[in-house]
PDB file of C-alpha atoms in Angstrom:
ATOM      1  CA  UNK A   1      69.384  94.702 142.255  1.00  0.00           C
ATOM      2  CA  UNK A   2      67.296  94.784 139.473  1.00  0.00           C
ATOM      3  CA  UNK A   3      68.084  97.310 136.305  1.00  0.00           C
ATOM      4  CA  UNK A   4      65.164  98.899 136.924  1.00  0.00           C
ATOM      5  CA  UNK A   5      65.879  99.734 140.122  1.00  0.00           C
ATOM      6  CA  UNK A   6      69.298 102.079 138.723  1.00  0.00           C
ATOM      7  CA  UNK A   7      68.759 105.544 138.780  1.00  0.00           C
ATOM      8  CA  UNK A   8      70.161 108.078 135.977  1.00  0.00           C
ATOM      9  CA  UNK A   9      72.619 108.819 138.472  1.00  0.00           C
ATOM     10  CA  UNK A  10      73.861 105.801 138.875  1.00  0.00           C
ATOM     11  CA  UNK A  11      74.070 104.419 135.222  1.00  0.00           C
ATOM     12  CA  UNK A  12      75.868 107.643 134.261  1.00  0.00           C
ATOM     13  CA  UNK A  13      78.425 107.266 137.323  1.00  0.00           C
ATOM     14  CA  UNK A  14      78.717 103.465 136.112  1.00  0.00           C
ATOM     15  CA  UNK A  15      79.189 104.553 132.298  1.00  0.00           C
ATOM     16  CA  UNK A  16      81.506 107.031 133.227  1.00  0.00           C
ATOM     17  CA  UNK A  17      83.399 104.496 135.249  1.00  0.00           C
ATOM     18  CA  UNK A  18      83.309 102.075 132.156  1.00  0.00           C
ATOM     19  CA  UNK A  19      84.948 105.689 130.225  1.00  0.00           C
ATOM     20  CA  UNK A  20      87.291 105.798 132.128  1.00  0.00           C
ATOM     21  CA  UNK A  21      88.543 102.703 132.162  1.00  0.00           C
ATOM     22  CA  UNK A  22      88.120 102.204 128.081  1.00  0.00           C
ATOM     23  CA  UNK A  23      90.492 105.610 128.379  1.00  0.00           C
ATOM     24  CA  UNK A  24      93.010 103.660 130.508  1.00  0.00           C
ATOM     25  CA  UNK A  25      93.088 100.748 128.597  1.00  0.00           C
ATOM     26  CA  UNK A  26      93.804 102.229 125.076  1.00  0.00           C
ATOM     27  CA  UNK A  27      96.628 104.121 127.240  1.00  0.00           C
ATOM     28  CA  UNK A  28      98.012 100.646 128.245  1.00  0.00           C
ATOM     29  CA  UNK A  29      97.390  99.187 125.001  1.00  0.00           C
ATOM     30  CA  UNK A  30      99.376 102.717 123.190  1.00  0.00           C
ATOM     31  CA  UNK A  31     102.302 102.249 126.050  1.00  0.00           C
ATOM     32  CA  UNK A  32     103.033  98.263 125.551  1.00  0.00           C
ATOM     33  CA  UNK A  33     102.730  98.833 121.493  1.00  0.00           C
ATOM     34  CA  UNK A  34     105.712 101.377 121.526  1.00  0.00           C
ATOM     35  CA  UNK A  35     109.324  99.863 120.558  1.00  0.00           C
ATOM     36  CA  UNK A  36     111.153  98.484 123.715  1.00  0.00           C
ATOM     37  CA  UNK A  37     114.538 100.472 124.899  1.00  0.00           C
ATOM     38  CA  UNK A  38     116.155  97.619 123.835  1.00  0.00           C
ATOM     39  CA  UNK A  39     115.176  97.274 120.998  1.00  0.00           C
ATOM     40  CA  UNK A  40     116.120 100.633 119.434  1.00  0.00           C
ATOM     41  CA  UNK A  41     119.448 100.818 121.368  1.00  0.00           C
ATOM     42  CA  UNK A  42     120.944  97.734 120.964  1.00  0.00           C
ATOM     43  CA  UNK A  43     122.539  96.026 117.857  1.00  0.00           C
ATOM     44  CA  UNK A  44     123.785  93.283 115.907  1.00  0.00           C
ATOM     45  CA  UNK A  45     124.974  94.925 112.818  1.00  0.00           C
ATOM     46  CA  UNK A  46     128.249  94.953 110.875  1.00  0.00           C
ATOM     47  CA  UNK A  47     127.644  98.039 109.129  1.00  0.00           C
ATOM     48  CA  UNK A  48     125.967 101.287 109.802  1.00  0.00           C
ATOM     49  CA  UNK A  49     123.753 100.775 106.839  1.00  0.00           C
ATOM     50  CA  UNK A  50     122.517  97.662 108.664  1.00  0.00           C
ATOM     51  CA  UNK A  51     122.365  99.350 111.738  1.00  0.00           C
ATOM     52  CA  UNK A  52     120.095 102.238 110.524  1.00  0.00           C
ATOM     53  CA  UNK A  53     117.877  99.520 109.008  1.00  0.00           C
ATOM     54  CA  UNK A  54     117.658  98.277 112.339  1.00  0.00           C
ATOM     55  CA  UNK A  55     116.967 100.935 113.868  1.00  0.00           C
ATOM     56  CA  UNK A  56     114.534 101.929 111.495  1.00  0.00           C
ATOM     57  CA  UNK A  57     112.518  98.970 112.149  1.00  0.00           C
ATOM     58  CA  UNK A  58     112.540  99.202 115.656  1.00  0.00           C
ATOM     59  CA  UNK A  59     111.493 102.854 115.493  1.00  0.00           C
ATOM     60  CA  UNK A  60     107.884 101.291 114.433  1.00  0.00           C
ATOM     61  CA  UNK A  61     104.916 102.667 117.024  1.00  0.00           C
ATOM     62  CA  UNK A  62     102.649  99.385 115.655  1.00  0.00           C
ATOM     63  CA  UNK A  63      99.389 100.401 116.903  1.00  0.00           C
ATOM     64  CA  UNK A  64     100.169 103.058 119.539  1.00  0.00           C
ATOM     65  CA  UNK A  65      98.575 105.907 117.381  1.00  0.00           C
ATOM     66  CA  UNK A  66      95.663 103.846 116.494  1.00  0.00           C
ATOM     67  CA  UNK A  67      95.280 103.402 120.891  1.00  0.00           C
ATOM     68  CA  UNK A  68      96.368 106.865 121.625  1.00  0.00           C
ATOM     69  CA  UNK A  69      93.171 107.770 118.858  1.00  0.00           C
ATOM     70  CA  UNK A  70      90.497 105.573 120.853  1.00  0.00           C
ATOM     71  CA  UNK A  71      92.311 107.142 124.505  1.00  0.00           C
ATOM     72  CA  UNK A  72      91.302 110.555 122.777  1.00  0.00           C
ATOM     73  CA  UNK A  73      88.111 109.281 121.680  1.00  0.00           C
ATOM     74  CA  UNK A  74      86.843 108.103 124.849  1.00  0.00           C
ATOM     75  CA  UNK A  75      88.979 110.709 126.867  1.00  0.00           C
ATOM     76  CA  UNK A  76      86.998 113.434 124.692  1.00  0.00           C
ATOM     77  CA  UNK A  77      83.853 112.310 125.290  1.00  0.00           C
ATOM     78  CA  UNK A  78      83.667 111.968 128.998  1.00  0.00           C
ATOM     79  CA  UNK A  79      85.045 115.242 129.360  1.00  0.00           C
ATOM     80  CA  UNK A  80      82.382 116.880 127.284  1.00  0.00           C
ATOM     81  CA  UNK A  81      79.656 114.584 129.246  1.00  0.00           C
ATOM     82  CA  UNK A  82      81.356 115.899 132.704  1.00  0.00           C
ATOM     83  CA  UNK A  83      81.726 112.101 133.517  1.00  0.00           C
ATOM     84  CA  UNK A  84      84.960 112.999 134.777  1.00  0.00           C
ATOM     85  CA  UNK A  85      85.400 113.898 138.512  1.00  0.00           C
ATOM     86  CA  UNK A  86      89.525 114.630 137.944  1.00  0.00           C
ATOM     87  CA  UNK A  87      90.255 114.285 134.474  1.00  0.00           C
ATOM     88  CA  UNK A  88      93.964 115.817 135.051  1.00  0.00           C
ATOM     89  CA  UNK A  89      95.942 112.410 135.352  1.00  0.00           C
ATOM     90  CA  UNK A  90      94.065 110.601 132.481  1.00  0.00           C
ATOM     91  CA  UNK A  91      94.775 113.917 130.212  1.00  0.00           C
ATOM     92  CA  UNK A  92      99.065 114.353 131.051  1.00  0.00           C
ATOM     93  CA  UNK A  93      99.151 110.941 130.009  1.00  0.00           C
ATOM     94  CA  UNK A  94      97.662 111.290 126.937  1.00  0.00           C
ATOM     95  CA  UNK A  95     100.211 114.098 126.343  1.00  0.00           C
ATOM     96  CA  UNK A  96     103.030 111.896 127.233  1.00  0.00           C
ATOM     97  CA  UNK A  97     102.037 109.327 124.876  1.00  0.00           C
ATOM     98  CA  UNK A  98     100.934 111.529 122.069  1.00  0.00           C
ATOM     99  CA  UNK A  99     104.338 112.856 122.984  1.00  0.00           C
ATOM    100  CA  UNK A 100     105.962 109.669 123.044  1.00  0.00           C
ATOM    101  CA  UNK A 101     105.081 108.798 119.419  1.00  0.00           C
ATOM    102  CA  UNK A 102     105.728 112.225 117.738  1.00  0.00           C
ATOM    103  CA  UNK A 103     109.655 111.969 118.978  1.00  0.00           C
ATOM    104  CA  UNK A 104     109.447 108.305 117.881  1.00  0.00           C
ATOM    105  CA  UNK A 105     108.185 109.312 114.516  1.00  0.00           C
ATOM    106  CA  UNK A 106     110.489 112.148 114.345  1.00  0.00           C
ATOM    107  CA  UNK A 107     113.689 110.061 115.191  1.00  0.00           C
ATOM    108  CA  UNK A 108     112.571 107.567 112.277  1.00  0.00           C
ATOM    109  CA  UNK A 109     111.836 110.282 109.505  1.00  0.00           C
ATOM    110  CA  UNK A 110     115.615 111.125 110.721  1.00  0.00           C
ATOM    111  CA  UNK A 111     117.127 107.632 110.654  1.00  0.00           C
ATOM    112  CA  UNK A 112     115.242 107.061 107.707  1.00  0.00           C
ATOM    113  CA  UNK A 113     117.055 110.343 106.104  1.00  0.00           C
ATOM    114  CA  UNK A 114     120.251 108.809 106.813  1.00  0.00           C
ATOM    115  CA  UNK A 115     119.296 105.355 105.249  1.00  0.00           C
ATOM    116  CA  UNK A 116     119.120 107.053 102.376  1.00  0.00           C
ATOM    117  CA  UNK A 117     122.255 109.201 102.365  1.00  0.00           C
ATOM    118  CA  UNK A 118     124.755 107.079 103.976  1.00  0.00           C
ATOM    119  CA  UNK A 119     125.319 104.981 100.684  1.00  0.00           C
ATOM    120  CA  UNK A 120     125.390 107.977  98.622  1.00  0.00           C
ATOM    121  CA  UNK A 121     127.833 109.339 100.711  1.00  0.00           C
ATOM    122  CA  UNK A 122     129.889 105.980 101.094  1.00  0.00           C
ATOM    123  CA  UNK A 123     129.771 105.855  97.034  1.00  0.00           C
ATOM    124  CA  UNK A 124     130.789 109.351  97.051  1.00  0.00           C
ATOM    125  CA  UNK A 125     134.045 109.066  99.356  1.00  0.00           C
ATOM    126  CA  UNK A 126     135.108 105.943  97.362  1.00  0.00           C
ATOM    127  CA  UNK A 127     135.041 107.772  94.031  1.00  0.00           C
ATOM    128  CA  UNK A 128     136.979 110.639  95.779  1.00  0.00           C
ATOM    129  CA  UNK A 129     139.470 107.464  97.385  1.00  0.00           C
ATOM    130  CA  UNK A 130     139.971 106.235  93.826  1.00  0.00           C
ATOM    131  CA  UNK A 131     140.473 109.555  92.152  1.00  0.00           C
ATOM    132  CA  UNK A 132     143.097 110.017  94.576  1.00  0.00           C
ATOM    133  CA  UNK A 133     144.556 106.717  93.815  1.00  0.00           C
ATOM    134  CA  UNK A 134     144.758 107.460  90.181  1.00  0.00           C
ATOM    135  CA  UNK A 135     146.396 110.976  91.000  1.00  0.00           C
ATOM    136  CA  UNK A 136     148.703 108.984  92.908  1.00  0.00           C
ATOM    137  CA  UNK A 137     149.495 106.731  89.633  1.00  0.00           C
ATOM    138  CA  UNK A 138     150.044 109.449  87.905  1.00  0.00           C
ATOM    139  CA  UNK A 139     152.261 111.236  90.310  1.00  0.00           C
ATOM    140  CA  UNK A 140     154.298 108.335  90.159  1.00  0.00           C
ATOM    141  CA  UNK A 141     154.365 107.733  86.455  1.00  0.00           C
ATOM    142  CA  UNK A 142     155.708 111.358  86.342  1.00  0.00           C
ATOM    143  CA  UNK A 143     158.241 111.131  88.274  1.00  0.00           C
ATOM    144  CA  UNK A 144     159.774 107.961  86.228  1.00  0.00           C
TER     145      UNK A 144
END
């Protein structure tokens, strides 16, 4: 069949076909860039400094906003064209991937709180440790 031969119904059902699957892919694409469960829950460590390093490199979308923006994109504009005949499955899972990535980027901006303060804290309690030591010295010397 010849293009000229298409109808405007059928190159808008084909383009919205085409929209949909663009949508789909960018959702694939957002999924497979997220960190693996693995990957944020296990370790190999030998300090929690080095673990929340770790884990703050795992926590890492990669490109999953930059495929969740394209799913919206696309998603947005066969919705406003009425391409869509059910729309409802293709929107939750934007949700649950724009979801996905905000409590990925939340948990960093946390572990990335306590990369900060966990050697400030460690510094601290070893002051207080050796402060206590000297008290102890002293305790000692006074009682010669």
């Amino acid at each position: 069949m010849s293009q000229a031969t298409f109808g405007d119904d059928d190159l808008f059902g084909e383009a919205a076909n085409e929209m949909r699957e663009d949508v789909e892919s960018s959702l694939e694409e957002g999924w497979a860039a997220l960190p693996a469960a693995d990957d944020v829950w296990e370790t190999d460590a030998d300090n929690v400094l080095g673990v929340l390093n770790g884990l703050n490199s795992a926590l890492d979308v990669g490109d999953a906003e930059d495929h969740l923006r394209d799913a919206k994109k696309w998603f947005t504009m066969g919705q406003r064209a009425d391409a869509f005949d059910d729309a409802a499955d293709l929107e939750e899972e934007i949700t649950d991937l724009e979801d996905a990535i905000t409590d990925i980027a939340d948990a960093s901006e946390q572990v990335s709180d306590l990369t900060s303060t966990i050697p400030a804290l460690k510094s601290t309690l070893a002051d207080a440790g050796a402060d206590e030591a000297d008290d102890g010295d002293e305790d000692a010397e006074d009682e010669e």
